[in-house]
Tab-separated table of C-alpha atoms in Angstrom:
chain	number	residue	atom	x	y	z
A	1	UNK	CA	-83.682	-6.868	4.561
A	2	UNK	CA	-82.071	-8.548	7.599
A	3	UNK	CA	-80.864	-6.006	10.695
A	4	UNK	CA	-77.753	-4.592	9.492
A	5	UNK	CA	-74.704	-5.675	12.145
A	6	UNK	CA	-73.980	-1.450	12.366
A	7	UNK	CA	-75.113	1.383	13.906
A	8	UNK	CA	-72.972	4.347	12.113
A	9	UNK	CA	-71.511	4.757	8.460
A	10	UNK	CA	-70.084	6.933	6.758
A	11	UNK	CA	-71.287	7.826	3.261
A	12	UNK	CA	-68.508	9.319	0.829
A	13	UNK	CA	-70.085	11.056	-2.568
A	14	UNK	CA	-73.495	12.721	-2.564
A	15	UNK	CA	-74.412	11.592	-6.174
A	16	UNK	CA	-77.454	9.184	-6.714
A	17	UNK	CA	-75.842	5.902	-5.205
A	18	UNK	CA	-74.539	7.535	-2.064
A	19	UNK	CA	-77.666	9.661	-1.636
A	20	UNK	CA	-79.778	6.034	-2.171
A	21	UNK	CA	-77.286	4.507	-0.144
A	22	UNK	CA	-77.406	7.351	2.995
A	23	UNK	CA	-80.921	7.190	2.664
A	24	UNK	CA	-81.293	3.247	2.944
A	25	UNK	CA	-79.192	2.737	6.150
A	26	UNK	CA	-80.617	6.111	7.851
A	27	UNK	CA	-83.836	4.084	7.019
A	28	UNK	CA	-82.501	1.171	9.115
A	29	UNK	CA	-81.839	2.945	12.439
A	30	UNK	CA	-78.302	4.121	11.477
A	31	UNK	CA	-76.530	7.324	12.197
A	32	UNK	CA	-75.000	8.657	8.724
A	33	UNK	CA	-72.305	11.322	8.314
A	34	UNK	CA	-72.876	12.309	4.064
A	35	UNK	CA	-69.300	13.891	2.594
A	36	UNK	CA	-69.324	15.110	-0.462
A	37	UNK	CA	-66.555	17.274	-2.332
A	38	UNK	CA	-69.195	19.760	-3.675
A	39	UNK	CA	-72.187	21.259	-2.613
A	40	UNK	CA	-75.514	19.679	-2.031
A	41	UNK	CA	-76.637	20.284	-5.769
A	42	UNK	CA	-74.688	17.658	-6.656
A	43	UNK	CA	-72.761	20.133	-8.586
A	44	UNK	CA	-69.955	17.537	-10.493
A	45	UNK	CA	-72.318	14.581	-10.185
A	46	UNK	CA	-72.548	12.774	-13.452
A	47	UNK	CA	-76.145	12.087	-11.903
A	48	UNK	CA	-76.924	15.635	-12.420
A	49	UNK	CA	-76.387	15.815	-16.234
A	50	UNK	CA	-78.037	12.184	-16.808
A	51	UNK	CA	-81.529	11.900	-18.837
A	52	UNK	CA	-82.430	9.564	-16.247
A	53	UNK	CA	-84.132	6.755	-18.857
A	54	UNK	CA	-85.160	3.474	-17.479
A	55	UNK	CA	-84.661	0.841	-20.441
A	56	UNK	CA	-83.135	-2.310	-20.003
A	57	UNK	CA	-84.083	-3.176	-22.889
A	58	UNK	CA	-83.242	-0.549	-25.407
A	59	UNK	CA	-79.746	-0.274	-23.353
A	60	UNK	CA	-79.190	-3.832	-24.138
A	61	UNK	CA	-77.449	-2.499	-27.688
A	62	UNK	CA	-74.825	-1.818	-25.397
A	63	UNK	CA	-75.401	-3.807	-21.652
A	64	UNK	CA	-74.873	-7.405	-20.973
A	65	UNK	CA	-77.830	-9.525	-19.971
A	66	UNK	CA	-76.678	-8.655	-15.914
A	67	UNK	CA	-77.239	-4.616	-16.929
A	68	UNK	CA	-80.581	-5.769	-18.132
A	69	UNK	CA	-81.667	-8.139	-15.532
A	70	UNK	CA	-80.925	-5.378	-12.550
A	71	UNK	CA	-82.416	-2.629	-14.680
A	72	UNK	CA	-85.695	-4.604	-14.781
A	73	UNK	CA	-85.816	-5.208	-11.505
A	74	UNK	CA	-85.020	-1.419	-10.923
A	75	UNK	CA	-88.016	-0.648	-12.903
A	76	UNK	CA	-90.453	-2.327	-10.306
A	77	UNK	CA	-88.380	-0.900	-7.321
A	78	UNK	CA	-88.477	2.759	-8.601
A	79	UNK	CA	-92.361	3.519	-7.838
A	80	UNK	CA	-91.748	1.796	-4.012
A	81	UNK	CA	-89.115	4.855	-3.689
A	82	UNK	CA	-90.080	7.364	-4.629
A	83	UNK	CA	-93.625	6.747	-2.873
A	84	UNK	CA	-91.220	7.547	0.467
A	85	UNK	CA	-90.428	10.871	-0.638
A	86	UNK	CA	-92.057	13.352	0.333
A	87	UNK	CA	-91.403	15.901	-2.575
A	88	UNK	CA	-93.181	14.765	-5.863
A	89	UNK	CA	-90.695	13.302	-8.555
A	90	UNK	CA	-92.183	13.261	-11.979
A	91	UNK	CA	-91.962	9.420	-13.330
A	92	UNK	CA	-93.108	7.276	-16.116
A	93	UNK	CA	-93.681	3.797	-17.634
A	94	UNK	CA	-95.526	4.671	-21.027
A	95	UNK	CA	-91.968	2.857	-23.227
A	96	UNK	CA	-89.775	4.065	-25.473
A	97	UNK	CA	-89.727	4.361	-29.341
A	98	UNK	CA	-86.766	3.466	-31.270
A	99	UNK	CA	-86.857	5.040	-35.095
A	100	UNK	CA	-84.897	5.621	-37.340
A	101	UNK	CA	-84.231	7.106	-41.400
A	102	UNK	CA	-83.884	5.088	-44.448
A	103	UNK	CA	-80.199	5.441	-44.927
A	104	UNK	CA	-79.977	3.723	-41.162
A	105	UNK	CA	-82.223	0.897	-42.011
A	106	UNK	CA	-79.410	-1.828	-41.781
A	107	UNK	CA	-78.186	-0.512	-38.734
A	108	UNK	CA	-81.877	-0.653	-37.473
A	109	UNK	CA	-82.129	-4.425	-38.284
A	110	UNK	CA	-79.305	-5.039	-36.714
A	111	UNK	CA	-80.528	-3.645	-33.580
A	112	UNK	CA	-83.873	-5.222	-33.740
A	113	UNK	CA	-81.712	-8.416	-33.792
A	114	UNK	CA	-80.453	-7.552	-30.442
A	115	UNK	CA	-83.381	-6.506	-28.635
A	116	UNK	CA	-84.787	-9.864	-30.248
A	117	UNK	CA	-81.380	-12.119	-28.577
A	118	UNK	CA	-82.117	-9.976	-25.277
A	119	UNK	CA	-85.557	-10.625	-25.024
A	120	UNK	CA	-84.718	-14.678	-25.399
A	121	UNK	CA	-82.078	-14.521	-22.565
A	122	UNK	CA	-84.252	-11.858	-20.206
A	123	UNK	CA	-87.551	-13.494	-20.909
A	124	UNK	CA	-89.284	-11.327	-17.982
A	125	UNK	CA	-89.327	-8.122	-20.518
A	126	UNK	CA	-91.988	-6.849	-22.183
A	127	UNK	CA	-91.397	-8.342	-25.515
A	128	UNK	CA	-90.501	-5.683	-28.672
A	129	UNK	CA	-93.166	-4.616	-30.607
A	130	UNK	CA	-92.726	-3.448	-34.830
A	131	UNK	CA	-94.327	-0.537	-35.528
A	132	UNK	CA	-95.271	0.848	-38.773
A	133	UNK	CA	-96.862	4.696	-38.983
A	134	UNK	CA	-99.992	4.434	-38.182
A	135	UNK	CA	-98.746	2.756	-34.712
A	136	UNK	CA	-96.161	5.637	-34.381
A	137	UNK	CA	-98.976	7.910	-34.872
A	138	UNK	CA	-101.113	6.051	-32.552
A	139	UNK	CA	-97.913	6.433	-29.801
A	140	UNK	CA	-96.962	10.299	-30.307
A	141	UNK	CA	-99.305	12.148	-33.098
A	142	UNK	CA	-96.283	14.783	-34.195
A	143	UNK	CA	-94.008	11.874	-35.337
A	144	UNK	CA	-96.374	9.569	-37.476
A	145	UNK	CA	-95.845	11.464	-40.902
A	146	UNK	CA	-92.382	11.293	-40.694
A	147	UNK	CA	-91.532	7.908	-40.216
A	148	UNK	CA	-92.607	4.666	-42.035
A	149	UNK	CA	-91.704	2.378	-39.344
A	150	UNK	CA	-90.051	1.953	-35.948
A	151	UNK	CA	-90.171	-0.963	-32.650
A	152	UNK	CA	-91.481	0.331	-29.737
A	153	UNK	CA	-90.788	-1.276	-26.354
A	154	UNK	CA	-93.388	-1.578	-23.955
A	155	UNK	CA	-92.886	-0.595	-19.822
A	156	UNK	CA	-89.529	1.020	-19.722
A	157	UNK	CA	-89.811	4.390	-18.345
A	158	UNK	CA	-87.622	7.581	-17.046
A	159	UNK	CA	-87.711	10.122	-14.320
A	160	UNK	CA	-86.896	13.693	-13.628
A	161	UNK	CA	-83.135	13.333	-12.267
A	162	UNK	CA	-82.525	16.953	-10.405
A	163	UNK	CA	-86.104	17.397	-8.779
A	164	UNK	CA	-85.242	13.204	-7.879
A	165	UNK	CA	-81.460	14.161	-6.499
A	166	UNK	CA	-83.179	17.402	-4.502
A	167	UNK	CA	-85.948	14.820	-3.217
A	168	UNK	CA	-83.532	12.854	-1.631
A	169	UNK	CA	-81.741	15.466	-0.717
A	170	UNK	CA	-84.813	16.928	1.383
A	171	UNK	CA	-85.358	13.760	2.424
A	172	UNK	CA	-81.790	13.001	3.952
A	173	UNK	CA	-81.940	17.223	5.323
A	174	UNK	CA	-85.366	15.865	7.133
A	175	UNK	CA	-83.921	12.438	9.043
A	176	UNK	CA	-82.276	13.932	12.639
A	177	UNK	CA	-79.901	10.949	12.284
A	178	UNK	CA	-78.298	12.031	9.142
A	179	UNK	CA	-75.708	14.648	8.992
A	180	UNK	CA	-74.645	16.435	5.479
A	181	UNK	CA	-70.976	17.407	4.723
A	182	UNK	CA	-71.198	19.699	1.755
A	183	UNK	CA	-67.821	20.711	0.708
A	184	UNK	CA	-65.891	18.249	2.865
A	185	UNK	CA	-63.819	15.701	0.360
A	186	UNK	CA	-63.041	12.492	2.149
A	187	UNK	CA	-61.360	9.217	0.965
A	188	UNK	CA	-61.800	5.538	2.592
A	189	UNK	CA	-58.272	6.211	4.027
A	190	UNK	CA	-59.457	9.309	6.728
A	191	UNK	CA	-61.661	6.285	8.308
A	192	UNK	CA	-60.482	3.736	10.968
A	193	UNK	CA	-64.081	2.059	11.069
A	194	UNK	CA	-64.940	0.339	14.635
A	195	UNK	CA	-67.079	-3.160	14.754
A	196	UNK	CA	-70.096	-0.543	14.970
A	197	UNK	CA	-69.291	1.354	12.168
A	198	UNK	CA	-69.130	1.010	8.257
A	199	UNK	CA	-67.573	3.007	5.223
A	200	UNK	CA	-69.604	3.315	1.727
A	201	UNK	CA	-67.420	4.419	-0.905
A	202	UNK	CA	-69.813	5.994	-3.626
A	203	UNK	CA	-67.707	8.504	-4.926
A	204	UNK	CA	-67.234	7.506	-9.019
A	205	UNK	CA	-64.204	8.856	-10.511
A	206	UNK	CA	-63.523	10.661	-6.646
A	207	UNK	CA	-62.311	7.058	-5.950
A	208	UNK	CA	-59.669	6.478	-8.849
A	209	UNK	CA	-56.709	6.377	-6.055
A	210	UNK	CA	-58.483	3.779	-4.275
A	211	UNK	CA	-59.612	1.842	-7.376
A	212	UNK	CA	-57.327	2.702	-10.222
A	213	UNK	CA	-59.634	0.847	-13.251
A	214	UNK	CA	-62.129	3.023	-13.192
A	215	UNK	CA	-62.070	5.401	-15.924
A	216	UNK	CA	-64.441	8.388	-17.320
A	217	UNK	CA	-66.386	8.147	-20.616
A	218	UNK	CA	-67.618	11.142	-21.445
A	219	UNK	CA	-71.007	12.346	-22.847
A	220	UNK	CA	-72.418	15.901	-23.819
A	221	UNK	CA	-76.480	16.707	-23.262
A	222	UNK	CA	-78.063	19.474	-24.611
A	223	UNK	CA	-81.188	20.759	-22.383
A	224	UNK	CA	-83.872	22.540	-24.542
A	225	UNK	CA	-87.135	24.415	-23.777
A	226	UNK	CA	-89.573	23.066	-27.108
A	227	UNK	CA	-93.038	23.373	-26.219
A	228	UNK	CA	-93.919	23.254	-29.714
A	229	UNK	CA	-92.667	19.802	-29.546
A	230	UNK	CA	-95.582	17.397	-28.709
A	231	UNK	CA	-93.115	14.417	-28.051
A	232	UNK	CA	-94.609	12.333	-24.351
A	233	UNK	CA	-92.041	9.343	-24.068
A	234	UNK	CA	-88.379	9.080	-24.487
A	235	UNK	CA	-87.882	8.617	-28.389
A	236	UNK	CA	-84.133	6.987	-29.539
A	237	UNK	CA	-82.544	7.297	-33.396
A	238	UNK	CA	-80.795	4.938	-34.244
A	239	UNK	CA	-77.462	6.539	-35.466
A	240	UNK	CA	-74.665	5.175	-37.468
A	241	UNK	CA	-72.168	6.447	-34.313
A	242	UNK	CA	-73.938	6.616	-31.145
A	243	UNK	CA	-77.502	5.852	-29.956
A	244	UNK	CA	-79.321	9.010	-29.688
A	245	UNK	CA	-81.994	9.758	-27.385
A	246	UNK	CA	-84.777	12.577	-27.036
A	247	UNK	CA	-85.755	12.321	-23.506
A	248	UNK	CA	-89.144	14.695	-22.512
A	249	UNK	CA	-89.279	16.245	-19.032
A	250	UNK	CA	-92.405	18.119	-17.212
A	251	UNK	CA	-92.802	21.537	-18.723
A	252	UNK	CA	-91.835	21.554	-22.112
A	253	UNK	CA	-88.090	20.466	-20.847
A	254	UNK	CA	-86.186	17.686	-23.304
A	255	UNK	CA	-82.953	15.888	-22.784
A	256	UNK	CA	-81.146	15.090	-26.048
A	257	UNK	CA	-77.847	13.093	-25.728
A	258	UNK	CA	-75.394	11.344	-25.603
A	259	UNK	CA	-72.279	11.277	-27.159
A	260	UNK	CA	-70.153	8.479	-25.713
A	261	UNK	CA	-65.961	9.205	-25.792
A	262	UNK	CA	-63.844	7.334	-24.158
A	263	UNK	CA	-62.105	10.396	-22.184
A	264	UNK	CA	-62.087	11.811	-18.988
A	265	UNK	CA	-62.016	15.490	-20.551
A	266	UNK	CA	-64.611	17.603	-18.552
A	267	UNK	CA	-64.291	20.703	-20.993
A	268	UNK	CA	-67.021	21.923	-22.912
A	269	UNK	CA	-68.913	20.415	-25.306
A	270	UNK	CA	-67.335	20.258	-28.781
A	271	UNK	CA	-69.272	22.197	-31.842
A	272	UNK	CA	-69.311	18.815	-33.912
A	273	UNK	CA	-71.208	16.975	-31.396
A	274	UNK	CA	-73.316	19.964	-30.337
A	275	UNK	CA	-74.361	20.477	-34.146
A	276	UNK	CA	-74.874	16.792	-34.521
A	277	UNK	CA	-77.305	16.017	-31.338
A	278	UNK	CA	-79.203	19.388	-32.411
A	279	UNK	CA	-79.968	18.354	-35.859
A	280	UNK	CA	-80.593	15.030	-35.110
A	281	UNK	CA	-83.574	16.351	-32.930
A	282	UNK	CA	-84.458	18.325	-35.802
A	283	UNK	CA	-84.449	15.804	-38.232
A	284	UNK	CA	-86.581	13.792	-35.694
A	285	UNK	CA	-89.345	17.023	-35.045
A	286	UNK	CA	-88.845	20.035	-36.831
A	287	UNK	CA	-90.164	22.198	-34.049
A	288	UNK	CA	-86.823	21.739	-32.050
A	289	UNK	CA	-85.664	24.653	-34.281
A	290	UNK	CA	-87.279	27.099	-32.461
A	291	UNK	CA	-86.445	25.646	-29.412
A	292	UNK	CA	-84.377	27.390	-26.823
A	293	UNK	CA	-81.014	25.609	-25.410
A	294	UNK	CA	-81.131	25.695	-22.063
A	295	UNK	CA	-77.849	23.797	-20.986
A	296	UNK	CA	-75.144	22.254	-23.370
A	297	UNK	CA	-73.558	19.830	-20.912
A	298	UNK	CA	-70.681	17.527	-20.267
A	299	UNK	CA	-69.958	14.663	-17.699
A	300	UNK	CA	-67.747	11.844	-17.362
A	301	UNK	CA	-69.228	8.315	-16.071
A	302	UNK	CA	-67.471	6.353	-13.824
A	303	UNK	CA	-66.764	2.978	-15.660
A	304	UNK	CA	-65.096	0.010	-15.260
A	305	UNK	CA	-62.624	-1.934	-17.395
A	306	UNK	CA	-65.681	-4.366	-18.693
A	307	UNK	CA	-67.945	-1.327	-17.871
A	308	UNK	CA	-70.262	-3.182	-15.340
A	309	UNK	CA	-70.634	-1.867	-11.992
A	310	UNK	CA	-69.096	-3.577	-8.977
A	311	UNK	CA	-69.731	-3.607	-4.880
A	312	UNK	CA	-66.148	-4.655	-3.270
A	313	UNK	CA	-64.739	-4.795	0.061
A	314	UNK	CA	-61.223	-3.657	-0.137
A	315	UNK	CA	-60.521	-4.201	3.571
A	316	UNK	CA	-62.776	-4.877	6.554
A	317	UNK	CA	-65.907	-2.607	7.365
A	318	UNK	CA	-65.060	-0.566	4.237
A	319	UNK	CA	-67.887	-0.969	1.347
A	320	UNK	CA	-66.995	0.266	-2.471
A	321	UNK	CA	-69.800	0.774	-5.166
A	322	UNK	CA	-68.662	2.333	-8.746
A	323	UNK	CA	-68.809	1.675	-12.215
A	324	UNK	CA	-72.270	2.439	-12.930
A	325	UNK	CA	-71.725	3.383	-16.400
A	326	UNK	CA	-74.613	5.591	-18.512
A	327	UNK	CA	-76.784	3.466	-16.624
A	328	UNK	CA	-76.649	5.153	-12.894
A	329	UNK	CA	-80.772	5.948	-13.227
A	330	UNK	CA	-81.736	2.167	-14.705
A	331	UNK	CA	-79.614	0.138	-12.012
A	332	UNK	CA	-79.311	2.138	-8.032
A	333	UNK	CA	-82.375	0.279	-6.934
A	334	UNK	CA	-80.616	-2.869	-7.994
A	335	UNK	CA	-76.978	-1.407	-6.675
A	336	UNK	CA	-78.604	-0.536	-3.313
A	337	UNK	CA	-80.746	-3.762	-2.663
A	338	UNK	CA	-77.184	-5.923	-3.415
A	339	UNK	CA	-75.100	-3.266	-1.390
A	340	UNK	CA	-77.537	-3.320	1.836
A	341	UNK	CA	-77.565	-7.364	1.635
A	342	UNK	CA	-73.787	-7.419	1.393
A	343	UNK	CA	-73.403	-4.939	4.014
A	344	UNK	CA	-76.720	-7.414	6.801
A	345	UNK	CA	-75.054	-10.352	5.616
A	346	UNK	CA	-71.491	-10.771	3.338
A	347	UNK	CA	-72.986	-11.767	0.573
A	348	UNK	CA	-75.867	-10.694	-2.166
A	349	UNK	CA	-78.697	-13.836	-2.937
A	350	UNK	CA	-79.837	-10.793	-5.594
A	351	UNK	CA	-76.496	-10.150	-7.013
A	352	UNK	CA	-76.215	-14.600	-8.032
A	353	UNK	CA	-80.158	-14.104	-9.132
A	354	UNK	CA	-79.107	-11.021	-11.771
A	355	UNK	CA	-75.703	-12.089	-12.825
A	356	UNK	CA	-73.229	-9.594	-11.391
A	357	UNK	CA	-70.280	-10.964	-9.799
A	358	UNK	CA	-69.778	-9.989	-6.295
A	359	UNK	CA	-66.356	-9.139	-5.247
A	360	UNK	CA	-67.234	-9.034	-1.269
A	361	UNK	CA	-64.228	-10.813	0.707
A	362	UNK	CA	-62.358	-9.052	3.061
């Protein structure tokens, strides 16, 4: 990365991006001021209720071929990372499974057809593999009986999201030239940046009056304790509404989401789609029944009108990064690399190489 023209920024919004972002330009000899409406938790955070999955390609059902390009390039920068931190983050690479029932067997052809276009306009991927049982069984023993045949797709990965947010977190508490604002809600507007000093604006939906398009989609996660439930890599249904995933974590932990409503509604999670996520992982391992829920949570993304993420410059010295979409965990790395070259240089070489367009004048 070239020497940043800065000394001093301001970070607003402690979620993933602005902790990745602090962390980056602390890294670079700056002095960083963190503010963050809530506590250091990252209490609110849509990071914090995330599965934290790592697949480009099984998100490209619903991502554009930019999406997948920076979330395989994420997937190399993730190990670089967290081999900083000090605190161990649990992290993997061993792919994810797609099945699926009978009844959903058109729906699953038509998502092999996808992965299939993807892997023709992202060549660089780790091309989709058809599985029939005895492959499934091969992959994870407790799900071979119960399914004839699924595609499995090789490299993508996930990571533990709250021991990767308190990593960074110690990490940031550790640098003497970072300070933390817990509690301290500020906007873009409370600045009057100097030549010496920037403004990165990584608050999500905290940042609708500055950026009216973006908009919350909600999703609802259900946290369960199974260790009966020999599952070792993320696992997706396909699902004739919304693409379910089964996500395991260290210690018997699983992630099972995600609803997707277009609605910034942070109230509970609805009985309908708590009974359908549960018996979905039921119908997927039978030992989820005597599983014990942990968390039933809900979160809104931040999202943009054509739900890619954007870096903008709404005025001089004052940075913007939002829209990340369900796929904060599979694109940062990417977000941060473009971000720290807009902010050494004006412009991204990596954001014309992946595809994004780069709103950056000002």
């Amino acid at each position: 990365m070239s020497a940043l023209p800065f000394d001093a920024a301001a970070v607003l919004g402690a979620g993933l991006m602005g902790r990745l972002m602090a962390l980056g330009l602390a890294r670079a000899g700056c002095q960083v001021d963190v503010f963050d409406t809530a506590g250091p938790e990252a209490d609110g955070a849509a990071a914090r209720v995330a599965a934290a999955m790592l697949a480009p390609l099984a998100e490209s059902a619903v991502a554009p071929a930019s999406v997948v390009r920076m979330g395989h390039h994420a997937l190399g920068r993730w190990p670089a990372l967290l081999a900083t931190l000090d605190t161990p983050v649990f992290f993997q690479r061993e792919g994810t499974l797609v099945l699926w029932h009978r009844q959903d067997a058109a729906e699953a052809a038509r998502l092999a057809r996808v992965l299939e276009c993807t892997g023709q306009q992202v060549p660089a991927l780790p091309a989709m593999q058809r599985v029939d049982a005895d492959r499934i069984a091969a992959l994870e023993p407790a799900l071979g009986t119960r399914f004839a045949q699924g595609l499995f797709l090789p490299e993508e990965g996930q990571l533990d999201n709250r021991a990767l947010l308190g990593a960074l977190r110690a990490a940031l508490e550790a640098m003497p030239n970072v300070r933390l604002h817990w509690q301290d809600a500020r906007s873009p507007e409370d600045f009057s940046p100097e030549p010496h000093e920037r403004v990165i604006d990584c608050r999500g939906l905290g940042a609708r009056p500055q950026w009216p398009a973006v908009r919350g989609v909600r999703g609802e996660v259900v946290r369960v304790h199974a260790p009966e439930v020999a599952i070792t890599r993320p696992v997706r249904l396909v699902h004739p509404r919304y693409p379910l995933y089964i996500a395991p974590k260290p210690e018997g932990v699983f992630v099972i989401g995600a609803t997707e409503i277009e609605s910034a509604d942070l109230s509970p999670a609805s009985v309908r789609s708590t009974l359908e996520l549960l018996s979905a992982a039921y119908a997927v391992h039978s030992g989820f029944a005597e599983a014990r829920i942990l968390e039933i949570a809900t979160q809104c993304r931040p999202t943009l009108p054509d739900n890619l993420p954007a870096i903008r410059q709404p005025r001089p010295r004052v940075l913007q990064i939002n829209g990340l979409y369900r796929h904060g965990f599979m694109i940062a790395p990417a977000m941060l690399d473009m971000a720290l070259e807009v902010l050494a240089t004006g412009h991204s070489a990596l954001a014309e190489r992946l595809g994004l367009p780069m709103e950056t004048a000002a």
